[in-house]
Coordinates of N, CA and C in Angstrom, one line a residue:
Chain I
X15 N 62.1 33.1 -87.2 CA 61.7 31.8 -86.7 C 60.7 31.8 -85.7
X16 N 59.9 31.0 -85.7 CA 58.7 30.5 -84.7 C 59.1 30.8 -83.6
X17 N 59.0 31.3 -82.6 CA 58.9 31.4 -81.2 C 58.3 30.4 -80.2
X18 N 59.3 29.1 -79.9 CA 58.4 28.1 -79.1 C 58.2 28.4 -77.6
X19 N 56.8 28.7 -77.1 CA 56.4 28.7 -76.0 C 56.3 27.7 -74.9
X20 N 56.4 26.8 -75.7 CA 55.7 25.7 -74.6 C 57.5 25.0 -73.6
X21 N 57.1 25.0 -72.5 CA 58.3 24.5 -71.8 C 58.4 22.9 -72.0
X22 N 60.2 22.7 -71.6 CA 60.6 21.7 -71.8 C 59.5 20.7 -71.1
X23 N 59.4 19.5 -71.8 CA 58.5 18.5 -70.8 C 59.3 17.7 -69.8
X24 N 58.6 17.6 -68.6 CA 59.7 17.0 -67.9 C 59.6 15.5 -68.0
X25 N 59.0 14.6 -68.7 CA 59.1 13.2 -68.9 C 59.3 13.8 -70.4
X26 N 60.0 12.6 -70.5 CA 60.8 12.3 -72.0 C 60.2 10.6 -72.9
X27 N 59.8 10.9 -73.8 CA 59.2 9.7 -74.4 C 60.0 8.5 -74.0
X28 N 61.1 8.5 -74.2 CA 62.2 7.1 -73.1 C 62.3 6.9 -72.1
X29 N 61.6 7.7 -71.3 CA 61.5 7.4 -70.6 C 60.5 6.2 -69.9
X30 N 61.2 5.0 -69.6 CA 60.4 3.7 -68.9 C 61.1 3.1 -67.7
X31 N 60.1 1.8 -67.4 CA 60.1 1.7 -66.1 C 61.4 0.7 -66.1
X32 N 62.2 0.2 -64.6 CA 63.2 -0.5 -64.7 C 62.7 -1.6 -65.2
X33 N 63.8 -2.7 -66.6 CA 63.5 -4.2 -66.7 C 63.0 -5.1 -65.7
X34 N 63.7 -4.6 -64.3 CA 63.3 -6.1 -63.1 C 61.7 -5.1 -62.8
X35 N 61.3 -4.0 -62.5 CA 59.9 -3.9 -62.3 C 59.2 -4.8 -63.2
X36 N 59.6 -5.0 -64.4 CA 58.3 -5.4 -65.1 C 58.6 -6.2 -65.1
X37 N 59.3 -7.3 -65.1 CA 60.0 -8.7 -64.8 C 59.1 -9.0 -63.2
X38 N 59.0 -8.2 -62.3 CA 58.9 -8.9 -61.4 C 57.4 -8.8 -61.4
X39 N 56.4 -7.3 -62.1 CA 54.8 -7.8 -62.4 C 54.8 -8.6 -63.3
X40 N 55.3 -9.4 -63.7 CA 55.1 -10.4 -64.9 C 55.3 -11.8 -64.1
X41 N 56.0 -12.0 -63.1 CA 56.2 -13.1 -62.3 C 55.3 -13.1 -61.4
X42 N 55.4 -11.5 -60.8 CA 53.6 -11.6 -59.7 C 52.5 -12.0 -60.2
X43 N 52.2 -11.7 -61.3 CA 51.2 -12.1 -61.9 C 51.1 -13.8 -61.9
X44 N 52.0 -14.4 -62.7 CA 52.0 -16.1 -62.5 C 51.7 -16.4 -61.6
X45 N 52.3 -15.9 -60.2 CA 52.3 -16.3 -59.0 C 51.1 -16.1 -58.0
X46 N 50.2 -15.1 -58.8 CA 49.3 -14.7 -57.9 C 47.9 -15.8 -58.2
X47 N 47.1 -16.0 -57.5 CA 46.1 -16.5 -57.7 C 45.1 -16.3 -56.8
X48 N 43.6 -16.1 -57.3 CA 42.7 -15.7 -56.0 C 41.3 -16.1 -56.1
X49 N 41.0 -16.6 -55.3 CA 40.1 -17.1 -55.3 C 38.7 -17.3 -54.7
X50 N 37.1 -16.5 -54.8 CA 36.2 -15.8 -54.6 C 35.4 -17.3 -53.6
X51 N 35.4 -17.2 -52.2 CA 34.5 -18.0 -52.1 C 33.8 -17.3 -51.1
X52 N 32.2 -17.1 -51.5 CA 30.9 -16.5 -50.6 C 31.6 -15.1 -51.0
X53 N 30.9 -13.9 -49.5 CA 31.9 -13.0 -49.4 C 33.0 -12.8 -49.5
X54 N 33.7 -13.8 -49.3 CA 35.6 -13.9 -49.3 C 36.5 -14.2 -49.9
X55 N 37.4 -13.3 -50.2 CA 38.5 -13.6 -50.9 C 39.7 -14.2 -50.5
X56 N 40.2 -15.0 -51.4 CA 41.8 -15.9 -51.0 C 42.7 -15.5 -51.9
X57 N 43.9 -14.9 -51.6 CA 45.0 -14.3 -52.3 C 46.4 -15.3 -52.0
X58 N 46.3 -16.5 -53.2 CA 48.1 -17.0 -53.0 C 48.6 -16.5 -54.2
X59 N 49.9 -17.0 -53.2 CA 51.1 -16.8 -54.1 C 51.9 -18.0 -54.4
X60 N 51.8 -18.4 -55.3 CA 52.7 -19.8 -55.4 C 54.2 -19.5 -55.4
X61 N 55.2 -20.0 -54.7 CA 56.3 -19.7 -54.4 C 57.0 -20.2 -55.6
Chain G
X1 N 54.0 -11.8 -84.5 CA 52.4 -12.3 -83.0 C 51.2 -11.8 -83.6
X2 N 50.3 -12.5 -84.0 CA 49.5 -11.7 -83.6 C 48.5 -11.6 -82.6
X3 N 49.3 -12.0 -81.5 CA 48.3 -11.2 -80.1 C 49.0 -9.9 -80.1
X4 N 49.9 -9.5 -80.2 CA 50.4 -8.1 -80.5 C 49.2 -6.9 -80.9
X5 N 48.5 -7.3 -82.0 CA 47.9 -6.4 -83.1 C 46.2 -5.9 -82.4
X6 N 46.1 -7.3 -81.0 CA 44.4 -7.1 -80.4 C 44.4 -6.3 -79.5
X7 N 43.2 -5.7 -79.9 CA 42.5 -4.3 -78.8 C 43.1 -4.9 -77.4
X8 N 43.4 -3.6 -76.1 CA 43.7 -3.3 -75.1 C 41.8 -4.6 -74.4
X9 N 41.1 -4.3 -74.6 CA 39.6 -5.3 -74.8 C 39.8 -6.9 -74.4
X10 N 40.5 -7.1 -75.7 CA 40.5 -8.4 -76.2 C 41.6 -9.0 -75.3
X11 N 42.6 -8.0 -75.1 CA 43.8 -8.7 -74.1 C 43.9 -9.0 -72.7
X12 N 42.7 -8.0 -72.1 CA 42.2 -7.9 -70.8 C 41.4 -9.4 -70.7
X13 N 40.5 -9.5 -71.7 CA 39.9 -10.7 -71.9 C 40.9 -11.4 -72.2
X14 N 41.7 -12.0 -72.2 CA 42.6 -13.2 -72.2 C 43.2 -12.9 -71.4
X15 N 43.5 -12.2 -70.5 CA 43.8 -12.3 -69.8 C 43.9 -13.0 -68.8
X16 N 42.4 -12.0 -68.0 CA 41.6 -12.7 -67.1 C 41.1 -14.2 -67.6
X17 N 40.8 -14.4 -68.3 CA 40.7 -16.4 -69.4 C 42.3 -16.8 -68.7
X18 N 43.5 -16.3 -68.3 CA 44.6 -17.0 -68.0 C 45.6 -16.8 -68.9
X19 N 45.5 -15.9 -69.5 CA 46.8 -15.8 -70.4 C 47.7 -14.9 -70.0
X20 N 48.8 -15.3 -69.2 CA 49.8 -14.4 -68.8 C 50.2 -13.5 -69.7
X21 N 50.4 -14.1 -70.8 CA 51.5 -13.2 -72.1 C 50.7 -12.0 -72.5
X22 N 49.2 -11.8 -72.3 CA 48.4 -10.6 -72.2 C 49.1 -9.4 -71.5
X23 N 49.1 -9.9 -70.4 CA 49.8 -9.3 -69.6 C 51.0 -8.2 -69.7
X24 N 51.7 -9.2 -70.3 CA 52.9 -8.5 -70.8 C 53.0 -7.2 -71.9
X25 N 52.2 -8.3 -73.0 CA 51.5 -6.9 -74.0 C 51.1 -5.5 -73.6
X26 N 50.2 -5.7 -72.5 CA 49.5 -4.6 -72.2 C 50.6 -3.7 -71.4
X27 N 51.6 -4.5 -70.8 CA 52.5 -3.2 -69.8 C 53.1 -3.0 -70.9
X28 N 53.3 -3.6 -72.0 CA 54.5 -2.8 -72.8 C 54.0 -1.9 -73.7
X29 N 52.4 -2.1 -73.8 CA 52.5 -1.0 -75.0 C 51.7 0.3 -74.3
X30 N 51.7 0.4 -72.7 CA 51.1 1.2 -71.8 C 52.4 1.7 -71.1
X31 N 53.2 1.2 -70.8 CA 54.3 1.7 -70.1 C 54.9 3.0 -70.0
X32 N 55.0 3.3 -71.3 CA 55.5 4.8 -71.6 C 55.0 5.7 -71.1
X33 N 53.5 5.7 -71.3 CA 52.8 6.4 -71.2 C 52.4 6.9 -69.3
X34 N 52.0 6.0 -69.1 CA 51.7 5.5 -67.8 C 53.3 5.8 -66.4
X35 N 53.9 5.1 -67.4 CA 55.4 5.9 -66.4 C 55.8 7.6 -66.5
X36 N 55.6 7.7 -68.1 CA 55.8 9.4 -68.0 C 54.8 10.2 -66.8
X37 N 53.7 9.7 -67.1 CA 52.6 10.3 -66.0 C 52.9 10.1 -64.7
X38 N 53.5 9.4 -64.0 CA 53.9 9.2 -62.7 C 55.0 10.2 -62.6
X39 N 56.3 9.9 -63.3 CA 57.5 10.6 -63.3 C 57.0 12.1 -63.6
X40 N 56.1 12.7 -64.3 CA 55.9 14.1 -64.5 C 55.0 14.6 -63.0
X41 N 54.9 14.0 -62.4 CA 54.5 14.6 -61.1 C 55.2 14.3 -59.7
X42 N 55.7 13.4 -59.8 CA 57.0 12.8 -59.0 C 58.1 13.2 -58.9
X43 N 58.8 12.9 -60.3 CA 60.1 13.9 -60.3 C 61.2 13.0 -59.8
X44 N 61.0 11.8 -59.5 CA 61.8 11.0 -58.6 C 61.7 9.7 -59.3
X45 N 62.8 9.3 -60.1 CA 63.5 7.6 -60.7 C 62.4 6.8 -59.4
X46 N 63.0 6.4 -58.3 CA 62.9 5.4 -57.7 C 61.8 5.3 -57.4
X47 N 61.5 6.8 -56.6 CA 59.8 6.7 -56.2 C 58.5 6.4 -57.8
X48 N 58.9 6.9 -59.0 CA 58.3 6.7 -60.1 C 58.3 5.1 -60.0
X49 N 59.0 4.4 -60.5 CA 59.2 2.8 -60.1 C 58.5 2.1 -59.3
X50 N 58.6 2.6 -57.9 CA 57.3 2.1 -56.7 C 56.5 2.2 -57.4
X51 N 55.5 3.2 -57.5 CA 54.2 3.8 -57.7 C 53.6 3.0 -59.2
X52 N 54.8 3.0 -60.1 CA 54.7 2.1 -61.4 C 53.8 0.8 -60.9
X53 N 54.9 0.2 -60.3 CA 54.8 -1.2 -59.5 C 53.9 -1.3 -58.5
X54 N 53.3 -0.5 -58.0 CA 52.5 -0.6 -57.1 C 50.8 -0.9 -58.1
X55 N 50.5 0.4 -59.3 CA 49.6 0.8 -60.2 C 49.5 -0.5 -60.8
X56 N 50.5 -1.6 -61.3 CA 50.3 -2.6 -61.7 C 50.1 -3.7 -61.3
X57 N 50.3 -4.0 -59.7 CA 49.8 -4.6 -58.6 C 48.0 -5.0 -58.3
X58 N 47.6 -3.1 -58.2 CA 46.3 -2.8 -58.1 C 45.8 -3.6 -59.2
X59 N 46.4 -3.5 -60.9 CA 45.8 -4.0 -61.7 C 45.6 -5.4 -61.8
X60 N 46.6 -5.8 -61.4 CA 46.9 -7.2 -61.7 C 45.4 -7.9 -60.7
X61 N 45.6 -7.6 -59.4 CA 44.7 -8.0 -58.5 C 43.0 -8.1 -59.1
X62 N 42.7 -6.3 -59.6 CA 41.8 -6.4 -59.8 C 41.4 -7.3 -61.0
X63 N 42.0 -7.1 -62.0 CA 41.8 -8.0 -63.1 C 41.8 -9.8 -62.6
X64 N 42.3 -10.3 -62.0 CA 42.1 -11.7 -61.4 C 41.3 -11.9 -60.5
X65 N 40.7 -10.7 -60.0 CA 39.5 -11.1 -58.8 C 38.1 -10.5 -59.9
X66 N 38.5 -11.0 -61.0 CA 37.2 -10.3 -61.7 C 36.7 -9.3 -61.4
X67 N 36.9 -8.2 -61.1 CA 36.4 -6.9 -60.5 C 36.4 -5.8 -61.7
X68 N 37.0 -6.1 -62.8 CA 36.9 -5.2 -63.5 C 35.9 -5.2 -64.6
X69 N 35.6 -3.9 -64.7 CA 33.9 -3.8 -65.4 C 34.2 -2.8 -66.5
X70 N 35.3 -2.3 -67.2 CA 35.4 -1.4 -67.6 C 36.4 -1.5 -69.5
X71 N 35.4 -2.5 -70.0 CA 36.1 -3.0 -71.3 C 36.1 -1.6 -71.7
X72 N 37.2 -1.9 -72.7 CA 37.2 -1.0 -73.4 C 38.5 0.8 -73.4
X73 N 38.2 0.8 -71.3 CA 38.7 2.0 -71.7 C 40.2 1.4 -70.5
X74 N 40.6 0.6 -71.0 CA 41.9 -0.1 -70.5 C 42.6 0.9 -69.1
X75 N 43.4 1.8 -70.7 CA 45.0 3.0 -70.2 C 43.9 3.9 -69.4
X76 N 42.3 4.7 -70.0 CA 42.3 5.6 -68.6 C 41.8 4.8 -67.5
X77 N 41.3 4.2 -67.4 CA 41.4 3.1 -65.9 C 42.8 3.2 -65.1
X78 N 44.0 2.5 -65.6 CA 45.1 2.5 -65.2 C 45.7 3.5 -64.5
X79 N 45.4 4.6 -65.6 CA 45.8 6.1 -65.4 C 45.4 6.3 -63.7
X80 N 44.3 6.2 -64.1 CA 43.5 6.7 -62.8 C 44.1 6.2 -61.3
X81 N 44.2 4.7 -61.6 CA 44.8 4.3 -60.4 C 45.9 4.8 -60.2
X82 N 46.8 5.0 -61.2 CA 48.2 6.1 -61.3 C 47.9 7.3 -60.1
X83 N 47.1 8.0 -60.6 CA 47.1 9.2 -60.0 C 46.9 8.6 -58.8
X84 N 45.6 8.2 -58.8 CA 45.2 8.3 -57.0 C 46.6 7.6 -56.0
X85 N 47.7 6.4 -56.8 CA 48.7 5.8 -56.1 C 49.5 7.2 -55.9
X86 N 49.3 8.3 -56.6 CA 50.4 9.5 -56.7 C 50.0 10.5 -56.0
X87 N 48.9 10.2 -55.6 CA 48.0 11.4 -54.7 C 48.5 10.6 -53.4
X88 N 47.9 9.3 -53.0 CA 48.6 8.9 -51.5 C 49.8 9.1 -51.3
X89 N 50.9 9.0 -52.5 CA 52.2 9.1 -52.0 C 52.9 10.6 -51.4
X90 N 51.5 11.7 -52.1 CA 51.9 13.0 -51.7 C 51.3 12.8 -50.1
X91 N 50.5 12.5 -50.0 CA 49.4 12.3 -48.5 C 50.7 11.8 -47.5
X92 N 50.7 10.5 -48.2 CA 51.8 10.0 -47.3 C 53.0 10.7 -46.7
X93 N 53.9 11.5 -47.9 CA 54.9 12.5 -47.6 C 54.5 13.6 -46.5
X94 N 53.5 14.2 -46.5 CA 53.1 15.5 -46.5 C 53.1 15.3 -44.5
X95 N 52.8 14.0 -44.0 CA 53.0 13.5 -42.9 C 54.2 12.9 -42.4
X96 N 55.1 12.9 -43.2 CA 56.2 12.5 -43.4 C 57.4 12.7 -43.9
X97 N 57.9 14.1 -44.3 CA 58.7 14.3 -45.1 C 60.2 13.2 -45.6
X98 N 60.1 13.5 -46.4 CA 61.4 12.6 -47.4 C 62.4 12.9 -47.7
X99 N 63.6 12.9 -47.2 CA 65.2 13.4 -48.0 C 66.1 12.9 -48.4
X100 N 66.1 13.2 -49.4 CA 67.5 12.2 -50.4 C 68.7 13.1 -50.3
X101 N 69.9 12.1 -49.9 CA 70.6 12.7 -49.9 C 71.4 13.7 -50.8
X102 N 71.8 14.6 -51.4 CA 72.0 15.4 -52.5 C 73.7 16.0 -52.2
X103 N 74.0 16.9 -52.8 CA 75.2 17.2 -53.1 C 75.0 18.3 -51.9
X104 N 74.2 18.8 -51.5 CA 73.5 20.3 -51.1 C 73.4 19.6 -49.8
X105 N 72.8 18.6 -49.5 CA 72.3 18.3 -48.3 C 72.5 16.9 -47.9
X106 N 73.1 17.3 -46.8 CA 73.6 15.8 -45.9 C 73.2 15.4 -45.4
X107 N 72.8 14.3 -44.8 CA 71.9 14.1 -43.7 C 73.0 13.7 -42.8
X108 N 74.1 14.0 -42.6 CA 75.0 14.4 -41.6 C 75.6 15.5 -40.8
X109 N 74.8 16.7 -42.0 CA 74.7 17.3 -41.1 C 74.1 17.7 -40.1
X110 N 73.3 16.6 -40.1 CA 72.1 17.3 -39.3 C 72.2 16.4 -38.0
X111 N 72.8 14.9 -38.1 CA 72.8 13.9 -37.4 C 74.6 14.1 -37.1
X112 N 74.6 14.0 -35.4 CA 75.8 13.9 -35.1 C 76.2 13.3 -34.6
X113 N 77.1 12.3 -34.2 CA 77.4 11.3 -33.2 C 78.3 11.8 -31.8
X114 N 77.6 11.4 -31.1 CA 78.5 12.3 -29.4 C 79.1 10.7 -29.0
X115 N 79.3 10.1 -29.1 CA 80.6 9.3 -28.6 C 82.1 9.7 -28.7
X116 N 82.4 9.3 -28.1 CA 84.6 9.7 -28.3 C 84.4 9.5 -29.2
X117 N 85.7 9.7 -29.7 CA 86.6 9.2 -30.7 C 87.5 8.6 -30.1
X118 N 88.4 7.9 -31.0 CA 89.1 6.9 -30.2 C 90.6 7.9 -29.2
X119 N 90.5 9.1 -29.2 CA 91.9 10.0 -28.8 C 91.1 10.1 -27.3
X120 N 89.7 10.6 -27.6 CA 89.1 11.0 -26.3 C 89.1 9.8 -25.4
X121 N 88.8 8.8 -26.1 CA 88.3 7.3 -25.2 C 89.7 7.3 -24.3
X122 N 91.1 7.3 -25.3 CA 92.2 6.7 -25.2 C 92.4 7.4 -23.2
X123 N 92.4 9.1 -23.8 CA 92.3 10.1 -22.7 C 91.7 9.6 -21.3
X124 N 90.2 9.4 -21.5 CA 89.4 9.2 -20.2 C 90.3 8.0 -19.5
X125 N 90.8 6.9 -20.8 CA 90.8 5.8 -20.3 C 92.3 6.1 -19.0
X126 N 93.0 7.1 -19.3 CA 93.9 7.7 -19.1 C 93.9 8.4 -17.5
X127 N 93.1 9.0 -17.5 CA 92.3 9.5 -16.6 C 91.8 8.9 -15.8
X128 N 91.0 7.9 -15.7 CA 90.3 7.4 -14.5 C 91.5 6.2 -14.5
X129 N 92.7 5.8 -14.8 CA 93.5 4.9 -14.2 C 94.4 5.9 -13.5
X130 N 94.6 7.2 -13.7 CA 95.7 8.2 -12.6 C 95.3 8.2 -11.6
X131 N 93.6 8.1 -11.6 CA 93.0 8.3 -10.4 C 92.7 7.0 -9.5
X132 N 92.3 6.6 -9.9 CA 92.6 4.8 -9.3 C 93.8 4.5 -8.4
X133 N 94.9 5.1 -9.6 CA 96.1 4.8 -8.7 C 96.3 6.1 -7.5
X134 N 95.8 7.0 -7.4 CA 95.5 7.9 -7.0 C 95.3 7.8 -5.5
X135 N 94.1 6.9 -5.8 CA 93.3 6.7 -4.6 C 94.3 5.5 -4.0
X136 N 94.9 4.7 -4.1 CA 95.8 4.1 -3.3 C 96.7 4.8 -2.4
X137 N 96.7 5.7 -2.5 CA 97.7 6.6 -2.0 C 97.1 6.7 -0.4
X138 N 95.8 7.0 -0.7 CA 94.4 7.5 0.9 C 94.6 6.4 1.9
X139 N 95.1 7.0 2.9 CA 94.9 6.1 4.2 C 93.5 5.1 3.8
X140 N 93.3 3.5 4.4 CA 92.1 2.9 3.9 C 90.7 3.4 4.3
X141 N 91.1 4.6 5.5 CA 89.3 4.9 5.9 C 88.7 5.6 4.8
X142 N 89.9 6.1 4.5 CA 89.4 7.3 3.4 C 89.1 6.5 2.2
X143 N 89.7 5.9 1.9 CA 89.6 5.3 0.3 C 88.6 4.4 0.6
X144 N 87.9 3.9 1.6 CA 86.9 3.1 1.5 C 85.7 4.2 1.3
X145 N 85.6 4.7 1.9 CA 84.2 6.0 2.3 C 84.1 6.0 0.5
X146 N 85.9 7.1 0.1 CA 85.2 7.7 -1.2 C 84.8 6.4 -2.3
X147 N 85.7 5.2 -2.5 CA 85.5 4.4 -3.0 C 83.7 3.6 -3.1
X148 N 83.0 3.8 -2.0 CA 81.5 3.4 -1.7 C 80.8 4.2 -2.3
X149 N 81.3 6.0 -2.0 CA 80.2 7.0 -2.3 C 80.4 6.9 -3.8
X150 N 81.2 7.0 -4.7 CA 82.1 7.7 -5.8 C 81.6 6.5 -7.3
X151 N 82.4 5.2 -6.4 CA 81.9 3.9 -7.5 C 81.1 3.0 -7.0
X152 N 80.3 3.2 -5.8 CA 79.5 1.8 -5.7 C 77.6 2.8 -5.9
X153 N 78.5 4.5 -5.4 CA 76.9 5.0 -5.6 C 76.2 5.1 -4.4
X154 N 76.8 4.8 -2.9 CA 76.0 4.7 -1.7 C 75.9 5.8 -1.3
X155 N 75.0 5.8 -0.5 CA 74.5 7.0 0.4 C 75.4 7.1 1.7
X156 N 75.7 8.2 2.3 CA 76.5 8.1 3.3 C 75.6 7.7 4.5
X157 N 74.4 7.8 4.4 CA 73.8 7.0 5.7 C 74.2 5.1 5.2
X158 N 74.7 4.7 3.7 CA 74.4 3.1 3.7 C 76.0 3.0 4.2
X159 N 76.9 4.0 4.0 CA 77.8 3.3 4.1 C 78.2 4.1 6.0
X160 N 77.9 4.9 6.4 CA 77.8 4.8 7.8 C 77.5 3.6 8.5
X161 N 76.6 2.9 7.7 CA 76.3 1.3 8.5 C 76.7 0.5 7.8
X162 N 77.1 0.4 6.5 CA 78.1 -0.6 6.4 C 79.5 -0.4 7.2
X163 N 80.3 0.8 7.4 CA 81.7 0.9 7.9 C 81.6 1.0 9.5
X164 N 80.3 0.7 9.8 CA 79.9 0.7 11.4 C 80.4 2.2 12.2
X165 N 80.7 3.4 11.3 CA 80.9 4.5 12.1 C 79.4 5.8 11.9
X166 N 79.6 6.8 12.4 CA 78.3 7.7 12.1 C 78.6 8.5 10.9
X167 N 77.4 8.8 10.5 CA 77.5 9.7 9.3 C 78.3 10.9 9.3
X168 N 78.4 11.4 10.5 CA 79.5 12.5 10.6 C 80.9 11.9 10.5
X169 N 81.2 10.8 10.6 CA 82.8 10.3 10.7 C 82.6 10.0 8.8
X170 N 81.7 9.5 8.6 CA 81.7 9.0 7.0 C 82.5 10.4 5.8
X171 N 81.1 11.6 6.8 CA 81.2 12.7 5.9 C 82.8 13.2 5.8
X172 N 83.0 13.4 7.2 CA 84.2 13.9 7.3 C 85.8 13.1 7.2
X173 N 85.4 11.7 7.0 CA 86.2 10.8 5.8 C 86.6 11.4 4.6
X174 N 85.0 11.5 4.0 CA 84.8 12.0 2.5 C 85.6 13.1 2.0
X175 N 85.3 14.0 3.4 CA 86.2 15.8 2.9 C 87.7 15.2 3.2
X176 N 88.4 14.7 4.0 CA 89.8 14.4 3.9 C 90.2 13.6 3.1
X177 N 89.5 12.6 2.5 CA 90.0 11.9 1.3 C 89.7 12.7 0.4
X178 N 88.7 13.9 -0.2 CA 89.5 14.9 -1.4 C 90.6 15.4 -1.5
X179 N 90.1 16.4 0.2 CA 91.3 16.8 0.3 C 92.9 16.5 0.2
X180 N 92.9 15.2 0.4 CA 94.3 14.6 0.1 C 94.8 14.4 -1.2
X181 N 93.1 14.2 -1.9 CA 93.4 13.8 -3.4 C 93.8 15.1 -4.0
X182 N 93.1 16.0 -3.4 CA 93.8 17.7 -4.0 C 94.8 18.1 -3.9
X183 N 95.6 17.9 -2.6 CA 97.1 17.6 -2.4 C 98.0 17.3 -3.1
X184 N 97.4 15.5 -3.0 CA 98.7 14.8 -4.2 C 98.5 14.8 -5.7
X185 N 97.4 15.6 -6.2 CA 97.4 16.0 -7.4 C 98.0 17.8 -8.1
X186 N 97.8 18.2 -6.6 CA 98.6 19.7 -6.9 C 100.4 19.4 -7.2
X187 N 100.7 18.3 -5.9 CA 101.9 18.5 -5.3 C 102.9 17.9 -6.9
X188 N 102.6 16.5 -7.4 CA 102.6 15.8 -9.2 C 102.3 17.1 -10.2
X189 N 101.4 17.7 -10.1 CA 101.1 18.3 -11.1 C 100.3 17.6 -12.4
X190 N 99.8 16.6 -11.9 CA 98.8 15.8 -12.0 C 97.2 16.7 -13.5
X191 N 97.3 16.3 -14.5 CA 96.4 16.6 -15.2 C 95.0 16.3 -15.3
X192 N 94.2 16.4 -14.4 CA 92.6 15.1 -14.3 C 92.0 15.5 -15.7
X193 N 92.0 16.1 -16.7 CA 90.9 16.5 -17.8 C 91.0 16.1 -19.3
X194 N 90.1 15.8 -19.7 CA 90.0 15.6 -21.3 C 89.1 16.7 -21.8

C-alpha cells in the first residue's frame, strides 16, 4: 500500500465560522453606511 | 437563484450598487476557505471567529467606501487581509501573552487570594475582643496612654499634651500598661494568636 506522507491537516473542510458571526456581518453590513464628503469620511450605523 | 451562479466580480458589483444578499453569497461560498486559513495558523475556535469577523468588517467597509479596485481577484484580496488580521493578532500577543484556561493550567494557580477565610476572620475577630476586654482591666492612666498610642495612632509627644503629663510619664504609662497586660494574660492563660 501507498505510503501517505503528508501530515494530517489541521483545518478540516467543515470546518466554518459560527452562525451568529455571519448573522451579525450580514446585519453590519445593513446597518453600515458611509459616506465620502471632500477628504472625509462618515461611518453610520443605523440602529 | 440565479444570483448564486455570478462571478465573485459581478457580486462585488452589486454589491457595492446596494445589494445586501451579495453579500451573503460571497461569505458563503468563501467561508470555508477563508476560515480554514485563519484556524490553520491560529489553532484557536474563538480567536479564529474574531479574526473571521474582523476580515469581514475590513471588507465590508472597504467595499462601501468604494475603495476597492481589485475586480476580479475577490478570495486573494480577502485572504490577504486574513493574514495581515493574523499577523497583528500574533504582534498583538507577542506583547501580551494569552492563557486559556486548560486542564494543565490554572490560572489559580498562579493567582492567590490572601484574605481570611471565614475561621481566620472568626479568630482575629476573637482576638482583638479578649484584648479589648483586656484592656479594661488597666488602671485608666494606663489604658488611656496605650489606647491613644495602639488605636488612635498618636505619638507620645501628641498624647503627652493631650493627657497634660511629660513624655517620660506617657512612656512609662505605656511600659506598665504592657506590662500588666503580660501579667493578666500569663496569669488566664490567655491565647492572643491566630
Amino acid at each position: 500500500m501507498a505510503k501517505l506522507y503528508t501530515s494530517k491537516k489541521l483545518a478540516t473542510p467543515k470546518m466554518l465560522p459560527k452562525k451568529e458571526t455571519i448573522r451579525f456581518l450580514i446585519d453590519y453590513s445593513k446597518a453600515l453606511s458611509i459616506v465620502k464628503i471632500g477628504n472625509m469620511t462618515f461611518e453610520t450605523i443605523a440602529n | 437563484m440565479a444570483t448564486v451562479n455570478l462571478s465573485d466580480a459581478l457580486l462585488v458589483k452589486n454589491y457595492i450598487a446596494g445589494d445586501e444578499k451579495a453579500l451573503a453569497i460571497l461569505i458563503e461560498r468563501h467561508q470555508s476557505k477563508i476560515y480554514g486559513f485563519i484556524y490553520s495558523k491560529i489553532a484557536d475556535r474563538a480567536i479564529t471567529d474574531d479574526v473571521f469577523q474582523d476580515t469581514f468588517i475590513k471588507v465590508i467597509k472597504t467595499l462601501k467606501s468604494n475603495s476597492y479596485n481589485e475586480e476580479g481577484k475577490f478570495l486573494p484580496w480577502v485572504m490577504r487581509i486574513a493574514h495581515n488580521l493574523v499577523v497583528d493578532h500574533f504582534r498583538r500577543n507577542k506583547k501580551m501573552p494569552m492563557h486559556r484556561e486548560t486542564e494543565e493550567y490554572s490560572i489559580f494557580s498562579y493567582m492567590t487570594d490572601n484574605s481570611m477565610n471565614v475561621e481566620g476572620r472568626m479568630i482575629t475577630d476573637q482576638v482583638e475582643d479578649d484584648l479589648r476586654r483586656l484592656l479594661d482591666e488597666l488602671p485608666a492612666d494606663q489604658k488611656e496612654v496605650l489606647v491613644m498610642r495602639m488605636y488612635q495612632d498618636m505619638s507620645f509627644k501628641e498624647i503627652a499634651e493631650s493627657t497634660g503629663v511629660s513624655i517620660n510619664t506617657a512612656l512609662g504609662r505605656m511600659r506598665y500598661a504592657l506590662m500588666n497586660l503580660r501579667k493578666v494574660i500569663e496569669k488566664n492563660q490567655i491565647i492572643l494568636t491566630n
